[in-house]
Amino acid sequence: MMQAAGQAMPARAALEVSTAASLRHRGSAALAVTPAASQAIVLRRGSGALPSSHAVPDAVFTAGLTGCKFMLAGAVIKSLRRRGVGHRTVARRAEAMDSVTGTKFEEEDEEKNPQRRPGHQVKGMQEVDPETAARQARVREHQEGCKRLSWAEEIRTIVAQPKGFATFSTMSRKESTKDYPVGSMVGFAADEQGRPIFCFSGMSSHTGNVLADSRASLCVTESDFRGAADARVVLTGDVKAVPKEDQEAVRKLYLEKHPGAYWVNFGDFTMFRMDTILDVAFVGGFARAGGVTPEEYAAAQPDPCLAFAEPVMKHMNDDHGESLKSYVEYLIGAGPCDAASIKRFDRYGLDLRVRQGEGEGILRVCFAEPVTERKDIKNAIMDLSKQVAEIKEKAK
């Protein structure tokens, strides 16, 4: 789920050079930062490795995916000084920014990143001009101010998607792979508590595996998942056959999410359910990794817009692409873009998949007021277009 350190990264990052006096101390840890190959700096977390080149150019570079901060530790700075690096050329931080979004790889807010997960190694940087850097900063500030679902709500909404298929991992019974996890693509639905339910054939290997060992996990991606910038959830727990007296009710619930699954009524198919959820892990894109407790997950509800999101998104993407592009340019301030489409929306706003040249990222536009009913979504979107028109008029 994370990009390997040696791979070329498709978007951008910025290395900000400043004085050692403004360095933020982070104990003895340092994160890997690599500008252009000719002036590579490799500072690994806790390793004490020193730069291969002391001359850090006083400039801003770009590379990476969706922005993060990399801090050099005080101990490393002292080592740099001993080796003759002046205070004016000490790298204070690197901000890996998507050229579209400016999202941070490393989240410093402890409420958002309570586990203090480290950032990425950033390599293959290119220079970025001050105007672009300023635009990225404005976009990042706008995005940080957008109202969003709580993680628990977002996770419940992803798991509640209609016609869902996901990777189901069980413990293998085969002699050659005994007790190794084995993945299968399976259909699933979720009950009112968010527990995944399944309809398995007695002939499937995962059915035999889970009957022998109930430990399993389900990796669910958002419906428009295309890559690492999109959201995914992993539920881990115990999956068991639904009691005989509840089979029919659970089968009916499954058919509501999979209306074409006629095979659920075949004689060799049985309903299963993840009765006990032990862990809920979540990656909502770059710099959005963590999870919620099983209790938080069970207490949350899917966003009400899920019930009518699909046709609304299709209509906007098919018929109003220019309007979506104008939201990116004028409401977010990201500048002109080549393409924009809604990949998901909730009661607070739209998540847009945006392409600018070779860069692609996810940007959010917020509604003026929360939208919970389909009859209100048209007015909410029209209000966004009205805001664009007002900005254009003021700019004349």
mmCIF file of C-alpha atoms in Angstrom:
data_model
loop_
_atom_site.group_PDB
_atom_site.id
_atom_site.type_symbol
_atom_site.label_atom_id
_atom_site.label_comp_id
_atom_site.label_asym_id
_atom_site.label_seq_id
_atom_site.Cartn_x
_atom_site.Cartn_y
_atom_site.Cartn_z
ATOM 1 C CA MET A 1 0.000 0.000 0.000
ATOM 2 C CA MET A 2 3.006 2.299 0.244
ATOM 3 C CA GLN A 3 5.354 3.233 -2.572
ATOM 4 C CA ALA A 4 8.764 1.559 -2.498
ATOM 5 C CA ALA A 5 11.644 3.894 -1.707
ATOM 6 C CA GLY A 6 13.489 3.255 -4.942
ATOM 7 C CA GLN A 7 10.568 3.790 -7.315
ATOM 8 C CA ALA A 8 10.032 6.925 -9.348
ATOM 9 C CA MET A 9 7.122 8.880 -7.922
ATOM 10 C CA PRO A 10 4.548 10.275 -10.332
ATOM 11 C CA ALA A 11 3.907 13.663 -8.783
ATOM 12 C CA ARG A 12 5.958 16.182 -6.783
ATOM 13 C CA ALA A 13 7.546 17.188 -3.487
ATOM 14 C CA ALA A 14 9.211 20.285 -2.137
ATOM 15 C CA LEU A 15 12.451 20.550 -0.180
ATOM 16 C CA GLU A 16 12.453 23.802 1.698
ATOM 17 C CA VAL A 17 15.893 25.065 2.647
ATOM 18 C CA SER A 18 16.242 27.322 5.646
ATOM 19 C CA THR A 19 18.495 28.162 8.592
ATOM 20 C CA ALA A 20 19.211 25.763 11.423
ATOM 21 C CA ALA A 21 17.763 28.322 13.832
ATOM 22 C CA SER A 22 14.264 27.660 12.500
ATOM 23 C CA LEU A 23 14.648 23.874 12.594
ATOM 24 C CA ARG A 24 11.968 22.072 14.536
ATOM 25 C CA HIS A 25 13.585 19.524 16.826
ATOM 26 C CA ARG A 26 12.228 15.991 16.589
ATOM 27 C CA GLY A 27 14.428 14.094 19.042
ATOM 28 C CA SER A 28 16.935 11.738 17.455
ATOM 29 C CA ALA A 29 14.821 10.719 14.475
ATOM 30 C CA ALA A 30 15.368 11.816 10.905
ATOM 31 C CA LEU A 31 13.423 10.864 7.813
ATOM 32 C CA ALA A 32 14.810 9.986 4.403
ATOM 33 C CA VAL A 33 15.038 12.921 2.012
ATOM 34 C CA THR A 34 16.632 12.746 -1.403
ATOM 35 C CA PRO A 35 16.740 15.760 -3.767
ATOM 36 C CA ALA A 36 18.153 15.474 -7.274
ATOM 37 C CA ALA A 37 20.388 12.462 -7.758
ATOM 38 C CA SER A 38 23.474 14.660 -8.191
ATOM 39 C CA GLN A 39 22.990 16.101 -4.707
ATOM 40 C CA ALA A 40 21.444 13.175 -2.872
ATOM 41 C CA ILE A 41 20.651 13.497 0.807
ATOM 42 C CA VAL A 42 19.721 10.295 2.591
ATOM 43 C CA LEU A 43 18.720 10.673 6.229
ATOM 44 C CA ARG A 44 17.091 7.530 7.524
ATOM 45 C CA ARG A 45 14.904 7.483 10.595
ATOM 46 C CA GLY A 46 17.104 6.757 13.591
ATOM 47 C CA SER A 47 20.023 5.567 11.474
ATOM 48 C CA GLY A 48 22.287 8.577 11.918
ATOM 49 C CA ALA A 49 23.252 8.438 8.235
ATOM 50 C CA LEU A 50 24.712 11.694 6.917
ATOM 51 C CA PRO A 51 24.276 13.434 3.576
ATOM 52 C CA SER A 52 26.371 12.254 0.692
ATOM 53 C CA SER A 53 26.654 15.886 -0.360
ATOM 54 C CA HIS A 54 26.995 18.809 2.041
ATOM 55 C CA ALA A 55 25.920 21.445 -0.461
ATOM 56 C CA VAL A 56 22.158 21.638 -0.121
ATOM 57 C CA PRO A 57 20.994 24.226 -2.669
ATOM 58 C CA ASP A 58 19.003 27.163 -1.302
ATOM 59 C CA ALA A 59 15.981 26.422 -3.465
ATOM 60 C CA VAL A 60 12.677 24.590 -3.585
ATOM 61 C CA PHE A 61 12.388 21.185 -5.253
ATOM 62 C CA THR A 62 9.402 19.037 -6.243
ATOM 63 C CA ALA A 63 8.748 15.280 -6.439
ATOM 64 C CA GLY A 64 6.747 12.671 -4.589
ATOM 65 C CA LEU A 65 2.995 12.263 -4.381
ATOM 66 C CA THR A 66 0.916 14.208 -1.875
ATOM 67 C CA GLY A 67 2.916 16.532 0.426
ATOM 68 C CA CYS A 68 4.549 15.720 3.739
ATOM 69 C CA LYS A 69 7.051 17.175 6.141
ATOM 70 C CA PHE A 70 10.445 15.677 6.876
ATOM 71 C CA MET A 71 12.344 17.058 9.866
ATOM 72 C CA LEU A 72 16.092 16.760 10.401
ATOM 73 C CA ALA A 73 16.952 15.993 14.009
ATOM 74 C CA GLY A 74 19.126 18.244 16.141
ATOM 75 C CA ALA A 75 21.740 15.514 16.451
ATOM 76 C CA VAL A 76 22.010 15.283 12.681
ATOM 77 C CA ILE A 77 22.303 19.065 12.343
ATOM 78 C CA LYS A 78 25.232 19.061 14.758
ATOM 79 C CA SER A 79 26.911 16.363 12.680
ATOM 80 C CA LEU A 80 26.357 18.445 9.560
ATOM 81 C CA ARG A 81 27.976 21.444 11.185
ATOM 82 C CA ARG A 82 30.987 19.406 12.265
ATOM 83 C CA ARG A 83 31.395 18.425 8.625
ATOM 84 C CA GLY A 84 31.384 22.045 7.486
ATOM 85 C CA VAL A 85 27.799 22.649 6.480
ATOM 86 C CA GLY A 86 26.952 26.309 7.177
ATOM 87 C CA HIS A 87 23.730 27.214 8.930
ATOM 88 C CA ARG A 88 22.400 28.908 5.796
ATOM 89 C CA THR A 89 22.449 25.665 3.824
ATOM 90 C CA VAL A 90 20.911 23.281 6.354
ATOM 91 C CA ALA A 91 17.734 21.587 5.086
ATOM 92 C CA ARG A 92 14.977 22.359 7.566
ATOM 93 C CA ARG A 93 12.236 20.246 6.077
ATOM 94 C CA ALA A 94 11.001 18.628 2.918
ATOM 95 C CA GLU A 95 7.382 18.988 1.941
ATOM 96 C CA ALA A 96 6.385 16.291 -0.537
ATOM 97 C CA MET A 97 3.456 17.771 -2.402
ATOM 98 C CA ASP A 98 1.216 16.506 -5.126
ATOM 99 C CA SER A 99 1.307 19.202 -7.793
ATOM 100 C CA VAL A 100 -2.499 19.112 -7.569
ATOM 101 C CA THR A 101 -3.324 18.749 -3.864
ATOM 102 C CA GLY A 102 -0.355 19.619 -1.658
ATOM 103 C CA THR A 103 -1.425 16.943 0.852
ATOM 104 C CA LYS A 104 1.169 16.117 3.495
ATOM 105 C CA PHE A 105 2.767 12.678 3.660
ATOM 106 C CA GLU A 106 3.534 13.108 7.345
ATOM 107 C CA GLU A 107 0.724 14.415 9.533
ATOM 108 C CA GLU A 108 1.962 16.351 12.570
ATOM 109 C CA ASP A 109 -1.445 16.841 14.191
ATOM 110 C CA GLU A 110 -1.490 14.216 16.954
ATOM 111 C CA GLU A 111 -5.282 13.987 16.832
ATOM 112 C CA LYS A 112 -5.057 12.956 13.178
ATOM 113 C CA ASN A 113 -1.914 10.858 13.610
ATOM 114 C CA PRO A 114 -1.944 9.583 17.225
ATOM 115 C CA GLN A 115 0.456 6.763 16.400
ATOM 116 C CA ARG A 116 3.037 9.277 15.084
ATOM 117 C CA ARG A 117 3.545 7.317 11.889
ATOM 118 C CA PRO A 118 6.675 8.441 10.027
ATOM 119 C CA GLY A 119 6.645 9.921 6.548
ATOM 120 C CA HIS A 120 7.975 8.550 3.259
ATOM 121 C CA GLN A 121 11.407 8.654 1.692
ATOM 122 C CA VAL A 122 11.227 11.292 -1.002
ATOM 123 C CA LYS A 123 13.337 10.893 -4.139
ATOM 124 C CA GLY A 124 13.597 12.229 -7.669
ATOM 125 C CA MET A 125 12.856 15.857 -6.840
ATOM 126 C CA GLN A 126 12.568 18.581 -9.451
ATOM 127 C CA GLU A 127 12.571 22.337 -9.009
ATOM 128 C CA VAL A 128 9.305 24.179 -8.502
ATOM 129 C CA ASP A 129 8.893 27.907 -9.030
ATOM 130 C CA PRO A 130 7.723 30.205 -6.195
ATOM 131 C CA GLU A 131 4.370 30.814 -7.876
ATOM 132 C CA THR A 132 3.619 27.086 -7.957
ATOM 133 C CA ALA A 133 4.767 26.681 -4.359
ATOM 134 C CA ALA A 134 2.422 29.491 -3.287
ATOM 135 C CA ARG A 135 -0.483 27.905 -5.169
ATOM 136 C CA GLN A 136 0.189 24.547 -3.525
ATOM 137 C CA ALA A 137 0.172 26.225 -0.118
ATOM 138 C CA ARG A 138 -3.201 27.890 -0.845
ATOM 139 C CA VAL A 139 -4.698 24.609 -2.003
ATOM 140 C CA ARG A 140 -3.409 22.785 1.075
ATOM 141 C CA GLU A 141 -4.850 25.469 3.360
ATOM 142 C CA HIS A 142 -8.218 25.235 1.597
ATOM 143 C CA GLN A 143 -8.294 21.448 1.871
ATOM 144 C CA GLU A 144 -7.390 21.445 5.552
ATOM 145 C CA GLY A 145 -10.393 23.714 6.180
ATOM 146 C CA CYS A 146 -12.893 21.416 4.436
ATOM 147 C CA LYS A 147 -15.494 19.679 6.564
ATOM 148 C CA ARG A 148 -15.277 15.882 6.265
ATOM 149 C CA LEU A 149 -16.931 12.784 7.617
ATOM 150 C CA SER A 150 -15.378 11.289 10.715
ATOM 151 C CA TRP A 151 -13.163 8.304 9.999
ATOM 152 C CA ALA A 152 -15.752 5.965 11.520
ATOM 153 C CA GLU A 153 -18.479 7.399 9.264
ATOM 154 C CA GLU A 154 -16.259 7.254 6.198
ATOM 155 C CA ILE A 155 -15.336 3.631 6.914
ATOM 156 C CA ARG A 156 -18.953 2.622 7.500
ATOM 157 C CA THR A 157 -19.924 4.330 4.238
ATOM 158 C CA ILE A 158 -17.255 2.448 2.272
ATOM 159 C CA VAL A 159 -18.307 -0.887 3.778
ATOM 160 C CA ALA A 160 -21.991 -0.140 3.108
ATOM 161 C CA GLN A 161 -21.455 0.308 -0.652
ATOM 162 C CA PRO A 162 -23.940 -1.526 -2.908
ATOM 163 C CA LYS A 163 -22.818 -4.468 -5.047
ATOM 164 C CA GLY A 164 -19.619 -4.700 -3.030
ATOM 165 C CA PHE A 165 -16.781 -7.121 -3.769
ATOM 166 C CA ALA A 166 -13.624 -7.315 -1.700
ATOM 167 C CA THR A 167 -10.585 -9.428 -0.855
ATOM 168 C CA PHE A 168 -11.407 -12.033 1.783
ATOM 169 C CA SER A 169 -8.390 -13.637 3.465
ATOM 170 C CA THR A 170 -8.601 -16.932 5.330
ATOM 171 C CA MET A 171 -6.108 -19.396 6.799
ATOM 172 C CA SER A 172 -5.250 -22.090 4.262
ATOM 173 C CA ARG A 173 -5.906 -25.771 4.980
ATOM 174 C CA LYS A 174 -3.793 -27.043 2.077
ATOM 175 C CA GLU A 175 -0.761 -28.974 3.187
ATOM 176 C CA SER A 176 1.645 -26.929 1.058
ATOM 177 C CA THR A 177 0.315 -23.596 2.393
ATOM 178 C CA LYS A 178 -1.170 -24.643 5.718
ATOM 179 C CA ASP A 179 -1.819 -21.687 8.060
ATOM 180 C CA TYR A 180 -0.785 -19.154 5.424
ATOM 181 C CA PRO A 181 -3.337 -16.442 4.587
ATOM 182 C CA VAL A 182 -5.069 -16.971 1.243
ATOM 183 C CA GLY A 183 -7.077 -14.260 -0.513
ATOM 184 C CA SER A 184 -10.308 -14.657 -2.459
ATOM 185 C CA MET A 185 -12.540 -12.114 -4.205
ATOM 186 C CA VAL A 186 -15.997 -12.386 -2.677
ATOM 187 C CA GLY A 187 -19.251 -10.486 -2.673
ATOM 188 C CA PHE A 188 -20.284 -8.953 0.628
ATOM 189 C CA ALA A 189 -22.879 -6.719 2.244
ATOM 190 C CA ALA A 190 -23.100 -5.138 5.699
ATOM 191 C CA ASP A 191 -25.814 -5.351 8.325
ATOM 192 C CA GLU A 192 -27.023 -2.483 10.542
ATOM 193 C CA GLN A 193 -24.045 -2.922 12.852
ATOM 194 C CA GLY A 194 -21.589 -2.836 9.962
ATOM 195 C CA ARG A 195 -20.818 -6.557 10.205
ATOM 196 C CA PRO A 196 -19.921 -7.991 6.787
ATOM 197 C CA ILE A 197 -22.169 -10.792 5.551
ATOM 198 C CA PHE A 198 -21.337 -13.304 2.828
ATOM 199 C CA CYS A 199 -22.920 -16.088 0.829
ATOM 200 C CA PHE A 200 -20.414 -18.918 0.307
ATOM 201 C CA SER A 201 -20.629 -22.119 -1.693
ATOM 202 C CA GLY A 202 -19.650 -25.340 0.000
ATOM 203 C CA MET A 203 -17.307 -25.994 -2.942
ATOM 204 C CA SER A 204 -15.200 -22.853 -2.371
ATOM 205 C CA SER A 205 -11.824 -23.243 -0.683
ATOM 206 C CA HIS A 206 -12.391 -20.186 1.521
ATOM 207 C CA THR A 207 -15.570 -21.801 2.865
ATOM 208 C CA GLY A 208 -13.645 -24.835 4.096
ATOM 209 C CA ASN A 209 -10.892 -22.600 5.436
ATOM 210 C CA VAL A 210 -13.217 -20.437 7.512
ATOM 211 C CA LEU A 211 -15.146 -23.443 8.828
ATOM 212 C CA ALA A 212 -11.868 -24.888 10.085
ATOM 213 C CA ASP A 213 -10.457 -21.576 11.364
ATOM 214 C CA SER A 214 -12.780 -18.593 11.778
ATOM 215 C CA ARG A 215 -9.974 -16.006 11.738
ATOM 216 C CA ALA A 216 -10.272 -13.847 8.629
ATOM 217 C CA SER A 217 -9.948 -10.352 7.219
ATOM 218 C CA LEU A 218 -11.809 -8.394 4.572
ATOM 219 C CA CYS A 219 -10.070 -5.663 2.546
ATOM 220 C CA VAL A 220 -12.689 -3.281 1.112
ATOM 221 C CA THR A 221 -11.854 -0.461 -1.294
ATOM 222 C CA GLU A 222 -14.057 2.489 -2.168
ATOM 223 C CA SER A 223 -16.127 1.800 -5.260
ATOM 224 C CA ASP A 224 -14.046 4.050 -7.578
ATOM 225 C CA PHE A 225 -10.707 2.782 -6.274
ATOM 226 C CA ARG A 226 -7.892 3.371 -8.775
ATOM 227 C CA GLY A 227 -4.715 3.591 -6.741
ATOM 228 C CA ALA A 228 -2.862 4.604 -3.615
ATOM 229 C CA ALA A 229 -4.630 7.977 -3.280
ATOM 230 C CA ASP A 230 -7.984 6.224 -2.769
ATOM 231 C CA ALA A 231 -9.516 4.785 0.382
ATOM 232 C CA ARG A 232 -9.458 1.209 1.664
ATOM 233 C CA VAL A 233 -10.539 -0.542 4.854
ATOM 234 C CA VAL A 234 -9.434 -3.794 6.447
ATOM 235 C CA LEU A 235 -11.788 -5.486 8.897
ATOM 236 C CA THR A 236 -10.263 -8.340 10.895
ATOM 237 C CA GLY A 237 -12.244 -10.756 13.034
ATOM 238 C CA ASP A 238 -14.029 -14.100 13.228
ATOM 239 C CA VAL A 239 -16.327 -15.263 10.433
ATOM 240 C CA LYS A 240 -18.850 -17.985 11.149
ATOM 241 C CA ALA A 241 -21.921 -19.496 9.564
ATOM 242 C CA VAL A 242 -25.095 -17.602 10.439
ATOM 243 C CA PRO A 243 -27.401 -19.638 12.731
ATOM 244 C CA LYS A 244 -30.002 -21.617 10.803
ATOM 245 C CA GLU A 245 -32.928 -19.582 12.150
ATOM 246 C CA ASP A 246 -31.344 -16.341 10.848
ATOM 247 C CA GLN A 247 -30.236 -17.614 7.425
ATOM 248 C CA GLU A 248 -33.283 -16.357 5.517
ATOM 249 C CA ALA A 249 -33.240 -12.838 6.990
ATOM 250 C CA VAL A 250 -29.506 -12.424 6.304
ATOM 251 C CA ARG A 251 -29.925 -13.809 2.774
ATOM 252 C CA LYS A 252 -32.633 -11.200 2.121
ATOM 253 C CA LEU A 253 -30.323 -8.444 3.351
ATOM 254 C CA TYR A 254 -27.547 -9.663 1.045
ATOM 255 C CA LEU A 255 -29.922 -9.633 -1.941
ATOM 256 C CA GLU A 256 -30.800 -5.992 -1.243
ATOM 257 C CA LYS A 257 -27.163 -5.073 -1.986
ATOM 258 C CA HIS A 258 -26.726 -7.735 -4.717
ATOM 259 C CA PRO A 259 -30.132 -7.919 -6.435
ATOM 260 C CA GLY A 260 -28.787 -10.026 -9.303
ATOM 261 C CA ALA A 261 -27.207 -12.703 -7.110
ATOM 262 C CA TYR A 262 -29.741 -15.437 -7.962
ATOM 263 C CA TRP A 263 -27.247 -18.109 -6.931
ATOM 264 C CA VAL A 264 -27.653 -17.296 -3.222
ATOM 265 C CA ASN A 265 -30.709 -19.544 -3.277
ATOM 266 C CA PHE A 266 -28.752 -22.556 -4.540
ATOM 267 C CA GLY A 267 -28.757 -25.446 -2.104
ATOM 268 C CA ASP A 268 -25.003 -25.500 -1.494
ATOM 269 C CA PHE A 269 -24.765 -21.779 -0.539
ATOM 270 C CA THR A 270 -24.759 -20.712 3.100
ATOM 271 C CA MET A 271 -24.807 -17.287 4.710
ATOM 272 C CA PHE A 272 -21.778 -16.305 6.798
ATOM 273 C CA ARG A 273 -21.080 -13.229 8.909
ATOM 274 C CA MET A 274 -18.117 -11.583 10.615
ATOM 275 C CA ASP A 275 -19.747 -11.753 14.043
ATOM 276 C CA THR A 276 -16.729 -10.443 15.930
ATOM 277 C CA ILE A 277 -14.738 -7.491 14.558
ATOM 278 C CA LEU A 278 -11.407 -7.202 16.349
ATOM 279 C CA ASP A 279 -9.689 -4.497 14.318
ATOM 280 C CA VAL A 280 -10.664 -1.748 11.875
ATOM 281 C CA ALA A 281 -7.737 -0.400 9.831
ATOM 282 C CA PHE A 282 -8.120 2.483 7.406
ATOM 283 C CA VAL A 283 -6.098 4.201 4.695
ATOM 284 C CA GLY A 284 -7.980 7.132 3.208
ATOM 285 C CA GLY A 285 -5.193 8.102 0.807
ATOM 286 C CA PHE A 286 -1.728 9.525 1.411
ATOM 287 C CA ALA A 287 -1.174 10.777 4.989
ATOM 288 C CA ARG A 288 -4.547 9.384 6.093
ATOM 289 C CA ALA A 289 -3.635 6.076 7.693
ATOM 290 C CA GLY A 290 -4.797 4.708 11.026
ATOM 291 C CA GLY A 291 -8.048 3.200 12.174
ATOM 292 C CA VAL A 292 -10.922 3.331 14.623
ATOM 293 C CA THR A 293 -11.950 1.020 17.433
ATOM 294 C CA PRO A 294 -14.544 -1.697 16.760
ATOM 295 C CA GLU A 295 -16.841 0.188 19.149
ATOM 296 C CA GLU A 296 -16.487 3.454 17.197
ATOM 297 C CA TYR A 297 -17.105 1.574 13.978
ATOM 298 C CA ALA A 298 -20.293 -0.079 15.285
ATOM 299 C CA ALA A 299 -21.634 3.193 16.702
ATOM 300 C CA ALA A 300 -21.207 5.155 13.458
ATOM 301 C CA GLN A 301 -23.647 5.206 10.562
ATOM 302 C CA PRO A 302 -23.077 5.322 6.779
ATOM 303 C CA ASP A 303 -23.494 8.754 5.239
ATOM 304 C CA PRO A 304 -27.101 9.268 4.061
ATOM 305 C CA CYS A 305 -25.945 10.470 0.622
ATOM 306 C CA LEU A 306 -24.777 6.942 -0.181
ATOM 307 C CA ALA A 307 -28.388 6.062 -1.031
ATOM 308 C CA PHE A 308 -28.460 8.423 -4.038
ATOM 309 C CA ALA A 309 -24.795 9.204 -4.741
ATOM 310 C CA GLU A 310 -24.280 6.959 -7.778
ATOM 311 C CA PRO A 311 -26.820 8.534 -10.192
ATOM 312 C CA VAL A 312 -25.942 12.067 -9.072
ATOM 313 C CA MET A 313 -22.230 11.502 -9.697
ATOM 314 C CA LYS A 314 -22.901 9.923 -13.085
ATOM 315 C CA HIS A 315 -25.041 12.880 -14.173
ATOM 316 C CA MET A 316 -22.467 15.454 -13.055
ATOM 317 C CA ASN A 317 -19.532 13.585 -14.583
ATOM 318 C CA ASP A 318 -21.307 12.948 -17.885
ATOM 319 C CA ASP A 319 -22.951 16.340 -18.383
ATOM 320 C CA HIS A 320 -21.236 18.946 -16.208
ATOM 321 C CA GLY A 321 -17.511 18.325 -16.451
ATOM 322 C CA GLU A 322 -16.766 21.987 -17.190
ATOM 323 C CA SER A 323 -18.567 23.036 -14.012
ATOM 324 C CA LEU A 324 -16.477 20.606 -11.983
ATOM 325 C CA LYS A 325 -13.290 22.011 -13.518
ATOM 326 C CA SER A 326 -14.416 25.526 -12.582
ATOM 327 C CA TYR A 327 -14.852 24.445 -8.940
ATOM 328 C CA VAL A 328 -11.214 23.331 -8.913
ATOM 329 C CA GLU A 329 -9.960 26.561 -10.481
ATOM 330 C CA TYR A 330 -12.056 29.141 -8.645
ATOM 331 C CA LEU A 331 -13.404 27.640 -5.409
ATOM 332 C CA ILE A 332 -10.276 25.712 -4.446
ATOM 333 C CA GLY A 333 -7.820 28.031 -6.184
ATOM 334 C CA ALA A 334 -5.836 25.214 -7.788
ATOM 335 C CA GLY A 335 -5.715 26.866 -11.202
ATOM 336 C CA PRO A 336 -6.980 25.475 -14.528
ATOM 337 C CA CYS A 337 -7.145 21.680 -14.794
ATOM 338 C CA ASP A 338 -7.426 19.269 -17.692
ATOM 339 C CA ALA A 339 -10.125 17.079 -16.148
ATOM 340 C CA ALA A 340 -12.232 16.795 -13.005
ATOM 341 C CA SER A 341 -14.801 14.192 -11.980
ATOM 342 C CA ILE A 342 -16.637 13.338 -8.772
ATOM 343 C CA LYS A 343 -15.319 10.129 -7.291
ATOM 344 C CA ARG A 344 -17.394 10.336 -4.097
ATOM 345 C CA PHE A 345 -19.632 12.746 -2.266
ATOM 346 C CA ASP A 346 -21.137 12.957 1.180
ATOM 347 C CA ARG A 347 -23.366 15.371 3.060
ATOM 348 C CA TYR A 348 -20.528 17.871 3.482
ATOM 349 C CA GLY A 349 -19.171 18.056 -0.060
ATOM 350 C CA LEU A 350 -17.621 16.510 -3.179
ATOM 351 C CA ASP A 351 -14.342 14.622 -3.590
ATOM 352 C CA LEU A 352 -13.018 15.386 -7.082
ATOM 353 C CA ARG A 353 -10.463 13.396 -9.040
ATOM 354 C CA VAL A 354 -8.405 16.118 -10.711
ATOM 355 C CA ARG A 355 -5.826 15.954 -13.491
ATOM 356 C CA GLN A 356 -3.414 18.796 -14.196
ATOM 357 C CA GLY A 357 -0.874 17.857 -16.839
ATOM 358 C CA GLU A 358 0.881 14.721 -15.614
ATOM 359 C CA GLY A 359 -0.284 15.258 -12.034
ATOM 360 C CA GLU A 360 -3.418 13.712 -10.588
ATOM 361 C CA GLY A 361 -4.889 14.092 -7.126
ATOM 362 C CA ILE A 362 -8.034 14.238 -5.039
ATOM 363 C CA LEU A 363 -9.448 17.644 -4.079
ATOM 364 C CA ARG A 364 -12.489 18.451 -2.001
ATOM 365 C CA VAL A 365 -15.207 21.082 -2.482
ATOM 366 C CA CYS A 366 -17.537 21.744 0.441
ATOM 367 C CA PHE A 367 -21.237 22.568 0.421
ATOM 368 C CA ALA A 368 -22.445 25.687 2.227
ATOM 369 C CA GLU A 369 -24.749 23.497 4.334
ATOM 370 C CA PRO A 370 -24.898 19.721 4.898
ATOM 371 C CA VAL A 371 -27.068 17.827 2.400
ATOM 372 C CA THR A 372 -28.907 14.738 3.627
ATOM 373 C CA GLU A 373 -31.739 14.349 1.091
ATOM 374 C CA ARG A 374 -31.660 13.936 -2.653
ATOM 375 C CA LYS A 375 -34.064 16.822 -3.253
ATOM 376 C CA ASP A 376 -31.490 19.230 -1.765
ATOM 377 C CA ILE A 377 -28.422 18.149 -3.745
ATOM 378 C CA LYS A 378 -29.369 20.135 -6.866
ATOM 379 C CA ASN A 379 -29.540 23.398 -4.907
ATOM 380 C CA ALA A 380 -26.248 22.639 -3.170
ATOM 381 C CA ILE A 381 -24.454 22.102 -6.489
ATOM 382 C CA MET A 382 -26.098 25.151 -8.063
ATOM 383 C CA ASP A 383 -24.820 27.183 -5.127
ATOM 384 C CA LEU A 384 -21.259 26.079 -5.969
ATOM 385 C CA SER A 385 -21.722 27.299 -9.544
ATOM 386 C CA LYS A 386 -23.111 30.576 -8.226
ATOM 387 C CA GLN A 387 -19.998 31.040 -6.103
ATOM 388 C CA VAL A 388 -17.838 30.514 -9.195
ATOM 389 C CA ALA A 389 -19.816 33.151 -11.113
ATOM 390 C CA GLU A 390 -19.406 35.656 -8.268
ATOM 391 C CA ILE A 391 -15.631 35.095 -8.164
ATOM 392 C CA LYS A 392 -15.377 35.590 -11.921
ATOM 393 C CA GLU A 393 -17.422 38.794 -11.727
ATOM 394 C CA LYS A 394 -15.223 40.237 -8.988
ATOM 395 C CA ALA A 395 -12.130 39.436 -11.028
ATOM 396 C CA LYS A 396 -13.281 41.574 -13.979
#
